[in-house]
CSV table of C-alpha atoms in Angstrom, one decimal:
chain,number,residue,atom,x,y,z
A,1067,UNK,CA,-16.0,14.0,-37.2
A,1068,UNK,CA,-16.7,16.0,-40.3
A,1069,UNK,CA,-17.7,12.7,-41.7
A,1070,UNK,CA,-20.0,12.1,-39.1
A,1071,UNK,CA,-21.1,15.9,-39.2
A,1072,UNK,CA,-22.0,15.5,-43.0
A,1073,UNK,CA,-24.0,12.3,-42.8
A,1074,UNK,CA,-25.9,14.4,-40.3
A,1075,UNK,CA,-26.4,17.0,-42.3
A,1076,UNK,CA,-26.3,15.6,-45.3
A,1077,UNK,CA,-30.3,15.4,-46.1
A,1078,UNK,CA,-31.1,18.8,-45.3
A,1079,UNK,CA,-27.9,19.5,-47.9
A,1080,UNK,CA,-28.8,17.6,-50.5
A,1081,UNK,CA,-32.7,19.2,-50.7
A,1082,UNK,CA,-31.3,22.8,-50.6
A,1083,UNK,CA,-28.8,22.3,-53.1
A,1084,UNK,CA,-31.6,20.4,-55.5
A,1085,UNK,CA,-33.8,23.9,-55.0
A,1086,UNK,CA,-30.8,25.6,-56.0
A,1087,UNK,CA,-30.2,23.7,-59.0
A,1088,UNK,CA,-33.9,23.8,-60.2
A,1089,UNK,CA,-33.9,27.7,-60.0
A,1090,UNK,CA,-30.1,28.4,-61.2
A,1091,UNK,CA,-31.8,25.8,-64.5
A,1092,UNK,CA,-35.2,27.5,-65.1
A,1093,UNK,CA,-32.8,31.1,-64.8
A,1094,UNK,CA,-30.2,29.7,-67.3
A,1095,UNK,CA,-32.8,29.1,-70.1
A,1096,UNK,CA,-34.7,32.2,-70.0
A,1097,UNK,CA,-32.1,34.5,-69.0
A,1098,UNK,CA,-30.4,34.4,-72.9
A,1099,UNK,CA,-33.7,35.9,-74.0
A,1100,UNK,CA,-34.1,38.3,-71.3
A,1101,UNK,CA,-30.8,39.9,-72.1
A,1102,UNK,CA,-31.5,40.0,-75.8
A,1103,UNK,CA,-34.6,41.7,-75.1
A,1104,UNK,CA,-32.7,44.1,-73.3
A,1105,UNK,CA,-29.9,44.9,-76.4
A,1106,UNK,CA,-32.9,45.7,-78.7
A,1107,UNK,CA,-35.3,47.4,-76.4
A,1108,UNK,CA,-32.8,49.2,-73.4
A,1109,UNK,CA,-34.9,51.2,-70.6
A,1110,UNK,CA,-38.4,50.0,-72.4
A,1111,UNK,CA,-37.3,46.4,-71.4
A,1112,UNK,CA,-39.6,46.6,-68.0
A,1113,UNK,CA,-42.8,46.7,-70.7
A,1114,UNK,CA,-42.1,44.6,-72.8
A,1115,UNK,CA,-41.7,41.7,-69.9
A,1116,UNK,CA,-44.2,39.0,-70.3
A,1117,UNK,CA,-45.9,37.5,-67.6
A,1118,UNK,CA,-44.0,34.9,-67.0
A,1119,UNK,CA,-41.0,36.8,-66.5
A,1120,UNK,CA,-42.7,39.2,-64.3
A,1121,UNK,CA,-43.2,35.5,-62.5
A,1122,UNK,CA,-39.6,34.4,-62.0
A,1123,UNK,CA,-38.3,37.8,-61.7
A,1124,UNK,CA,-40.5,37.7,-58.1
A,1125,UNK,CA,-39.7,34.1,-57.6
A,1126,UNK,CA,-36.0,34.7,-57.6
A,1127,UNK,CA,-36.3,37.7,-55.3
A,1128,UNK,CA,-38.7,35.6,-52.9
A,1129,UNK,CA,-36.1,32.6,-53.4
A,1130,UNK,CA,-33.0,34.5,-52.5
A,1131,UNK,CA,-34.5,36.1,-49.3
A,1132,UNK,CA,-35.8,33.0,-48.1
A,1133,UNK,CA,-32.6,30.8,-48.2
A,1134,UNK,CA,-31.0,32.1,-45.6
A,1135,UNK,CA,-34.4,32.4,-43.2
A,1136,UNK,CA,-34.5,28.8,-44.3
A,1137,UNK,CA,-30.9,27.6,-43.5
A,1138,UNK,CA,-31.3,29.2,-40.0
A,1139,UNK,CA,-34.3,27.5,-39.2
A,1140,UNK,CA,-33.8,24.0,-40.4
A,1141,UNK,CA,-29.8,23.4,-40.3
A,1142,UNK,CA,-28.8,26.3,-37.8
A,1143,UNK,CA,-31.2,25.7,-35.2
A,1144,UNK,CA,-31.6,21.6,-35.0
A,1145,UNK,CA,-27.6,21.0,-35.5
A,1146,UNK,CA,-26.9,21.3,-31.7
A,1147,UNK,CA,-30.0,21.1,-30.1
A,1148,UNK,CA,-31.3,18.4,-31.9
A,1149,UNK,CA,-27.9,16.5,-30.2
A,1150,UNK,CA,-28.6,18.6,-26.5
A,1151,UNK,CA,-32.5,17.2,-26.4
A,1152,UNK,CA,-31.7,13.6,-27.0
A,1153,UNK,CA,-28.5,13.6,-24.9
A,1154,UNK,CA,-26.0,12.3,-28.0
A,1155,UNK,CA,-23.8,14.9,-27.9
A,1156,UNK,CA,-22.2,13.2,-24.6
A,1157,UNK,CA,-21.5,10.3,-26.8
A,1158,UNK,CA,-19.7,12.8,-29.2
A,1159,UNK,CA,-17.1,13.7,-26.3
A,1160,UNK,CA,-16.5,10.7,-25.0
A,1161,UNK,CA,-15.0,9.6,-27.8
A,1162,UNK,CA,-12.1,11.8,-27.7
A,1163,UNK,CA,-13.7,15.0,-29.5
A,1164,UNK,CA,-13.2,17.9,-27.4
A,1165,UNK,CA,-16.0,20.3,-27.1
A,1166,UNK,CA,-15.1,23.4,-29.0
A,1167,UNK,CA,-13.8,21.0,-31.7
A,1168,UNK,CA,-16.9,19.3,-32.2
A,1169,UNK,CA,-18.4,22.7,-31.8
A,1170,UNK,CA,-15.8,24.2,-34.7
A,1171,UNK,CA,-16.3,21.5,-37.1
A,1172,UNK,CA,-20.6,22.0,-37.4
A,1173,UNK,CA,-20.3,25.4,-37.7
A,1174,UNK,CA,-17.1,24.9,-40.1
A,1175,UNK,CA,-19.0,23.0,-42.4
A,1176,UNK,CA,-22.8,23.9,-42.0
A,1177,UNK,CA,-21.4,27.5,-42.8
A,1178,UNK,CA,-19.7,26.9,-45.8
A,1179,UNK,CA,-22.1,24.6,-47.1
A,1180,UNK,CA,-24.9,27.9,-46.1
A,1181,UNK,CA,-22.7,31.1,-48.0
A,1182,UNK,CA,-22.4,28.1,-50.7
A,1183,UNK,CA,-25.8,28.0,-51.4
A,1184,UNK,CA,-27.0,31.3,-50.7
A,1185,UNK,CA,-24.2,32.5,-52.7
A,1186,UNK,CA,-25.2,30.3,-56.0
A,1187,UNK,CA,-28.9,31.6,-55.5
A,1188,UNK,CA,-27.7,34.8,-55.5
A,1189,UNK,CA,-25.6,34.3,-58.5
A,1190,UNK,CA,-28.0,32.8,-60.4
A,1191,UNK,CA,-31.1,35.6,-59.4
A,1192,UNK,CA,-28.7,38.6,-59.6
A,1193,UNK,CA,-27.1,37.8,-63.3
A,1194,UNK,CA,-30.7,36.7,-64.8
A,1195,UNK,CA,-32.4,39.9,-63.1
A,1196,UNK,CA,-29.4,42.5,-64.1
A,1197,UNK,CA,-31.1,43.4,-68.3
A,1198,UNK,CA,-33.9,44.3,-66.0
A,1199,UNK,CA,-32.1,45.7,-62.8
A,1200,UNK,CA,-30.1,47.9,-65.7
A,1201,UNK,CA,-33.5,48.8,-67.3
A,1202,UNK,CA,-34.5,50.1,-64.3
A,1203,UNK,CA,-31.6,52.3,-63.4
A,1204,UNK,CA,-31.6,53.8,-67.2
A,1205,UNK,CA,-35.6,55.1,-65.5
A,1206,UNK,CA,-37.6,51.9,-66.5
A,1207,UNK,CA,-40.9,52.0,-64.2
A,1208,UNK,CA,-40.0,51.0,-60.9
A,1209,UNK,CA,-43.7,50.6,-59.8
A,1210,UNK,CA,-43.6,47.1,-60.9
A,1211,UNK,CA,-39.6,46.1,-60.5
A,1212,UNK,CA,-37.3,47.2,-57.9
A,1213,UNK,CA,-34.1,49.3,-58.0
A,1214,UNK,CA,-31.2,47.3,-57.0
A,1215,UNK,CA,-30.8,49.8,-54.2
A,1216,UNK,CA,-34.5,49.0,-52.8
A,1217,UNK,CA,-34.4,47.4,-49.6
A,1218,UNK,CA,-35.9,44.2,-51.1
A,1219,UNK,CA,-34.3,43.8,-54.2
A,1220,UNK,CA,-30.8,44.8,-52.1
A,1221,UNK,CA,-31.3,41.9,-50.0
A,1222,UNK,CA,-31.3,39.6,-53.4
A,1223,UNK,CA,-28.6,40.8,-55.2
A,1224,UNK,CA,-24.5,40.5,-55.1
A,1225,UNK,CA,-22.8,39.0,-52.0
A,1226,UNK,CA,-24.7,39.9,-49.3
A,1227,UNK,CA,-27.0,37.1,-49.6
A,1228,UNK,CA,-24.3,34.9,-48.1
A,1229,UNK,CA,-23.8,37.4,-45.1
A,1230,UNK,CA,-26.8,36.7,-44.5
A,1231,UNK,CA,-26.9,32.9,-44.7
A,1232,UNK,CA,-23.6,32.9,-42.3
A,1233,UNK,CA,-25.7,34.8,-39.7
A,1234,UNK,CA,-28.5,33.2,-39.8
A,1235,UNK,CA,-27.3,29.9,-39.5
A,1236,UNK,CA,-24.9,30.6,-36.6
A,1237,UNK,CA,-27.6,32.6,-35.3
A,1238,UNK,CA,-29.9,29.4,-35.2
A,1239,UNK,CA,-27.0,27.3,-33.8
A,1240,UNK,CA,-26.4,29.8,-30.8
A,1241,UNK,CA,-30.3,29.9,-30.3
A,1242,UNK,CA,-30.8,26.1,-30.2
A,1243,UNK,CA,-27.7,26.5,-28.0
A,1244,UNK,CA,-29.4,28.5,-25.1
A,1245,UNK,CA,-32.8,27.0,-25.7
A,1246,UNK,CA,-31.9,23.5,-26.3
A,1247,UNK,CA,-35.1,22.3,-28.0
A,1248,UNK,CA,-35.3,21.8,-31.8
A,1249,UNK,CA,-38.8,23.6,-32.2
A,1250,UNK,CA,-38.9,26.5,-30.1
A,1251,UNK,CA,-35.4,27.3,-31.1
A,1252,UNK,CA,-36.4,27.1,-35.0
A,1253,UNK,CA,-39.4,29.3,-33.9
A,1254,UNK,CA,-37.2,31.8,-32.1
A,1255,UNK,CA,-34.7,31.9,-34.9
A,1256,UNK,CA,-37.5,33.1,-37.7
A,1257,UNK,CA,-38.6,35.4,-35.6
A,1258,UNK,CA,-35.3,36.9,-34.3
A,1259,UNK,CA,-33.8,36.7,-38.2
A,1260,UNK,CA,-37.1,38.7,-39.5
A,1261,UNK,CA,-36.3,41.2,-36.8
A,1262,UNK,CA,-32.8,41.8,-37.9
A,1263,UNK,CA,-34.1,41.7,-41.3
A,1264,UNK,CA,-36.4,44.5,-40.8
A,1265,UNK,CA,-34.2,46.3,-38.3
A,1266,UNK,CA,-31.0,46.8,-40.8
A,1267,UNK,CA,-32.8,48.9,-43.8
A,1268,UNK,CA,-34.4,51.1,-41.6
A,1269,UNK,CA,-32.2,51.8,-39.0
A,1270,UNK,CA,-28.5,50.9,-40.3
A,1271,UNK,CA,-28.1,50.5,-44.1
A,1272,UNK,CA,-29.4,54.0,-45.1
A,1273,UNK,CA,-25.9,55.2,-42.7
A,1274,UNK,CA,-23.4,52.7,-44.3
A,1275,UNK,CA,-22.6,54.6,-47.2
A,1276,UNK,CA,-22.5,58.1,-47.8
A,1277,UNK,CA,-25.7,59.7,-49.0
A,1278,UNK,CA,-26.3,62.7,-52.0
A,1279,UNK,CA,-29.7,65.2,-51.1
A,1280,UNK,CA,-31.2,67.5,-53.6
A,1281,UNK,CA,-33.2,70.0,-53.0
A,1282,UNK,CA,-36.6,70.6,-55.4
A,1283,UNK,CA,-38.9,73.5,-54.5
A,1284,UNK,CA,-42.7,72.4,-54.0
A,1285,UNK,CA,-44.8,73.3,-56.6
A,1286,UNK,CA,-47.1,72.3,-58.7
A,1287,UNK,CA,-45.6,70.9,-62.2
A,1288,UNK,CA,-42.1,70.2,-60.7
A,1289,UNK,CA,-40.9,66.7,-58.4
A,1290,UNK,CA,-43.8,64.9,-58.0
A,1291,UNK,CA,-45.1,65.3,-54.5
A,1292,UNK,CA,-47.4,63.2,-52.2
A,1293,UNK,CA,-49.0,64.0,-48.7
A,1294,UNK,CA,-48.2,61.6,-45.4
A,1295,UNK,CA,-50.7,61.4,-42.7
A,1296,UNK,CA,-53.0,64.1,-42.9
A,1297,UNK,CA,-51.0,66.6,-44.7
A,1298,UNK,CA,-48.3,66.3,-42.0
A,1299,UNK,CA,-46.0,65.0,-44.2
A,1300,UNK,CA,-44.9,66.2,-47.5
A,1301,UNK,CA,-43.0,63.3,-49.7
A,1302,UNK,CA,-41.2,64.6,-53.1
A,1303,UNK,CA,-39.9,62.2,-55.4
A,1304,UNK,CA,-37.3,63.5,-57.9
A,1305,UNK,CA,-36.5,61.7,-60.7
A,1306,UNK,CA,-32.9,59.8,-59.7
A,1307,UNK,CA,-33.5,56.6,-61.5
A,1308,UNK,CA,-31.7,53.7,-59.9
A,1309,UNK,CA,-32.1,55.7,-56.0
A,1310,UNK,CA,-33.3,54.8,-52.5
A,1311,UNK,CA,-34.7,57.8,-50.7
A,1312,UNK,CA,-33.9,57.2,-47.3
A,1313,UNK,CA,-35.3,60.4,-45.4
A,1314,UNK,CA,-37.5,63.6,-46.5
A,1315,UNK,CA,-37.3,67.1,-45.3
A,1316,UNK,CA,-39.3,70.1,-45.3
A,1317,UNK,CA,-37.7,73.1,-44.8
A,1318,UNK,CA,-38.6,77.1,-45.0
A,1319,UNK,CA,-37.0,79.9,-47.1
A,1320,UNK,CA,-34.0,80.0,-44.5
A,1321,UNK,CA,-33.1,76.5,-45.6
A,1322,UNK,CA,-34.0,75.4,-42.0
A,1323,UNK,CA,-36.1,72.4,-41.4
A,1324,UNK,CA,-39.7,72.0,-40.2
A,1325,UNK,CA,-43.0,70.6,-40.1
A,1326,UNK,CA,-45.2,71.5,-42.8
A,1327,UNK,CA,-47.5,74.9,-42.0
A,1328,UNK,CA,-50.6,74.2,-40.3
A,1329,UNK,CA,-51.9,76.5,-43.2
A,1330,UNK,CA,-51.4,73.6,-45.8
A,1331,UNK,CA,-53.6,71.2,-43.5
A,1332,UNK,CA,-56.0,73.9,-43.4
A,1333,UNK,CA,-56.0,74.3,-47.2
A,1334,UNK,CA,-56.3,71.1,-47.7
A,1335,UNK,CA,-59.0,70.1,-45.2
A,1336,UNK,CA,-62.4,68.9,-46.6
A,1337,UNK,CA,-65.6,67.3,-45.3
A,1338,UNK,CA,-65.6,65.2,-47.8
A,1339,UNK,CA,-62.5,63.0,-47.5
A,1340,UNK,CA,-59.5,63.5,-48.3
A,1341,UNK,CA,-58.8,66.5,-50.7
A,1342,UNK,CA,-59.0,65.8,-54.8
A,1343,UNK,CA,-55.8,65.9,-57.2
A,1344,UNK,CA,-57.2,69.9,-58.1
A,1345,UNK,CA,-57.2,71.0,-54.8
A,1346,UNK,CA,-53.5,69.5,-54.0
A,1347,UNK,CA,-52.1,71.3,-56.7
A,1348,UNK,CA,-54.5,74.1,-55.8
A,1349,UNK,CA,-52.5,74.5,-52.3
A,1350,UNK,CA,-49.0,73.9,-53.3
A,1351,UNK,CA,-48.2,77.4,-55.0
A,1352,UNK,CA,-49.2,78.6,-51.6
A,1353,UNK,CA,-46.4,76.9,-50.0
A,1354,UNK,CA,-43.7,77.6,-52.7
A,1355,UNK,CA,-44.7,81.2,-52.7
A,1356,UNK,CA,-43.7,81.2,-49.0
A,1357,UNK,CA,-40.1,79.5,-49.8
A,1358,UNK,CA,-41.1,76.0,-48.9
A,1359,UNK,CA,-39.2,73.3,-50.3
A,1360,UNK,CA,-38.5,69.8,-50.1
A,1361,UNK,CA,-35.0,67.9,-49.0
A,1362,UNK,CA,-34.7,64.7,-50.2
A,1363,UNK,CA,-31.8,62.0,-48.4
A,1364,UNK,CA,-31.2,59.2,-51.0
A,1365,UNK,CA,-28.5,56.6,-51.6
A,1366,UNK,CA,-27.2,57.2,-55.1
A,1367,UNK,CA,-27.2,54.1,-57.5
A,1368,UNK,CA,-23.3,53.9,-57.3
A,1369,UNK,CA,-23.2,53.1,-54.0
A,1370,UNK,CA,-24.6,49.9,-54.4
A,1371,UNK,CA,-21.2,47.9,-54.3
A,1372,UNK,CA,-19.9,50.2,-51.6
A,1373,UNK,CA,-23.7,49.2,-49.2
A,1374,UNK,CA,-23.0,45.4,-50.5
A,1375,UNK,CA,-19.3,45.5,-48.7
A,1376,UNK,CA,-20.1,47.3,-45.7
A,1377,UNK,CA,-23.3,45.3,-45.0
A,1378,UNK,CA,-21.3,42.1,-45.6
A,1379,UNK,CA,-19.2,42.7,-43.3
A,1380,UNK,CA,-21.8,43.7,-40.5
A,1381,UNK,CA,-23.1,40.5,-40.8
A,1382,UNK,CA,-19.9,38.8,-40.9
A,1383,UNK,CA,-19.1,40.4,-37.8
A,1384,UNK,CA,-22.1,39.4,-36.2
A,1385,UNK,CA,-21.4,35.7,-37.7
A,1386,UNK,CA,-18.0,36.1,-35.8
A,1387,UNK,CA,-19.7,37.4,-32.6
A,1388,UNK,CA,-22.1,34.7,-32.4
A,1389,UNK,CA,-19.3,32.3,-33.0
A,1390,UNK,CA,-17.5,33.4,-29.8
A,1391,UNK,CA,-20.3,33.4,-28.1
A,1392,UNK,CA,-21.0,29.4,-28.9
A,1393,UNK,CA,-17.5,28.7,-28.0
A,1394,UNK,CA,-18.0,30.2,-24.6
A,1395,UNK,CA,-21.5,29.0,-24.2
A,1396,UNK,CA,-20.4,25.5,-24.9
A,1397,UNK,CA,-17.1,25.6,-22.5
A,1398,UNK,CA,-18.7,27.6,-19.5
A,1399,UNK,CA,-22.1,27.0,-19.2
A,1400,UNK,CA,-23.4,23.9,-21.1
A,1401,UNK,CA,-23.2,20.7,-18.9
């Protein structure tokens, strides 16, 4: 059964292995030079990177982010839906193989291969990008490169990509079992996986580890402050290198959360369009004089591994739940 599953699966595995190997070789060739540059430049490394380094940086991010989605679509979704679509699953069950064993073999081999591929890609990219990550966490410019805790970079670092791959694979298998058509299952897998990947950073990841808070005065010359939604929301940007800001709240003089006062919007109102920088800076002292402050909630850089392991457990738990669903479905609902 394992040999048969491998024969059905080997083409996809070979293509993924070749892509990961090509990426790893490229990073291995250029990585030592990047590490030497960091030792010489420290946090200013980000200002001395070449365009090819920047291209590799973003390519690595995109590859690791894409690997679980590709695995879910092209490994997971067709794995069983293709057999259900053609009816070949009946042949396997008539050879003395139970449904549960048939499913367990396919899930076990596929999930192991998926986690291995994603883990190797993430390991190579994390190793190559580590000098840039250290430079950014040390105060380097973040307008071009992401801190490790940024939602984009976080999903391409550490052990989380392995859990993402396991979840995406089993998700594809589960949707293939239910839909029983390969192409619709592939499309649905991509949509559901992307939805989950957007939802987790927005609503779950900020609460997977204890956050820190900092309160900054609203005044010119202090922490950089911007406005959003037509002066209805103030956003402060305190200097906490490598942190991930998760929420903002304006506080009054008593320390109570309040909306931005209408007087601030009136101060910024202009007939010619958005306020100029001078107008904006001129309105800030009024808020500061009234005692308004901005409270910023953030995940500190030291929470990186706590968040990594917590999210890994979350996705592996989802993968196990989907595995249980697949077993129940194939034994009770599939005919």
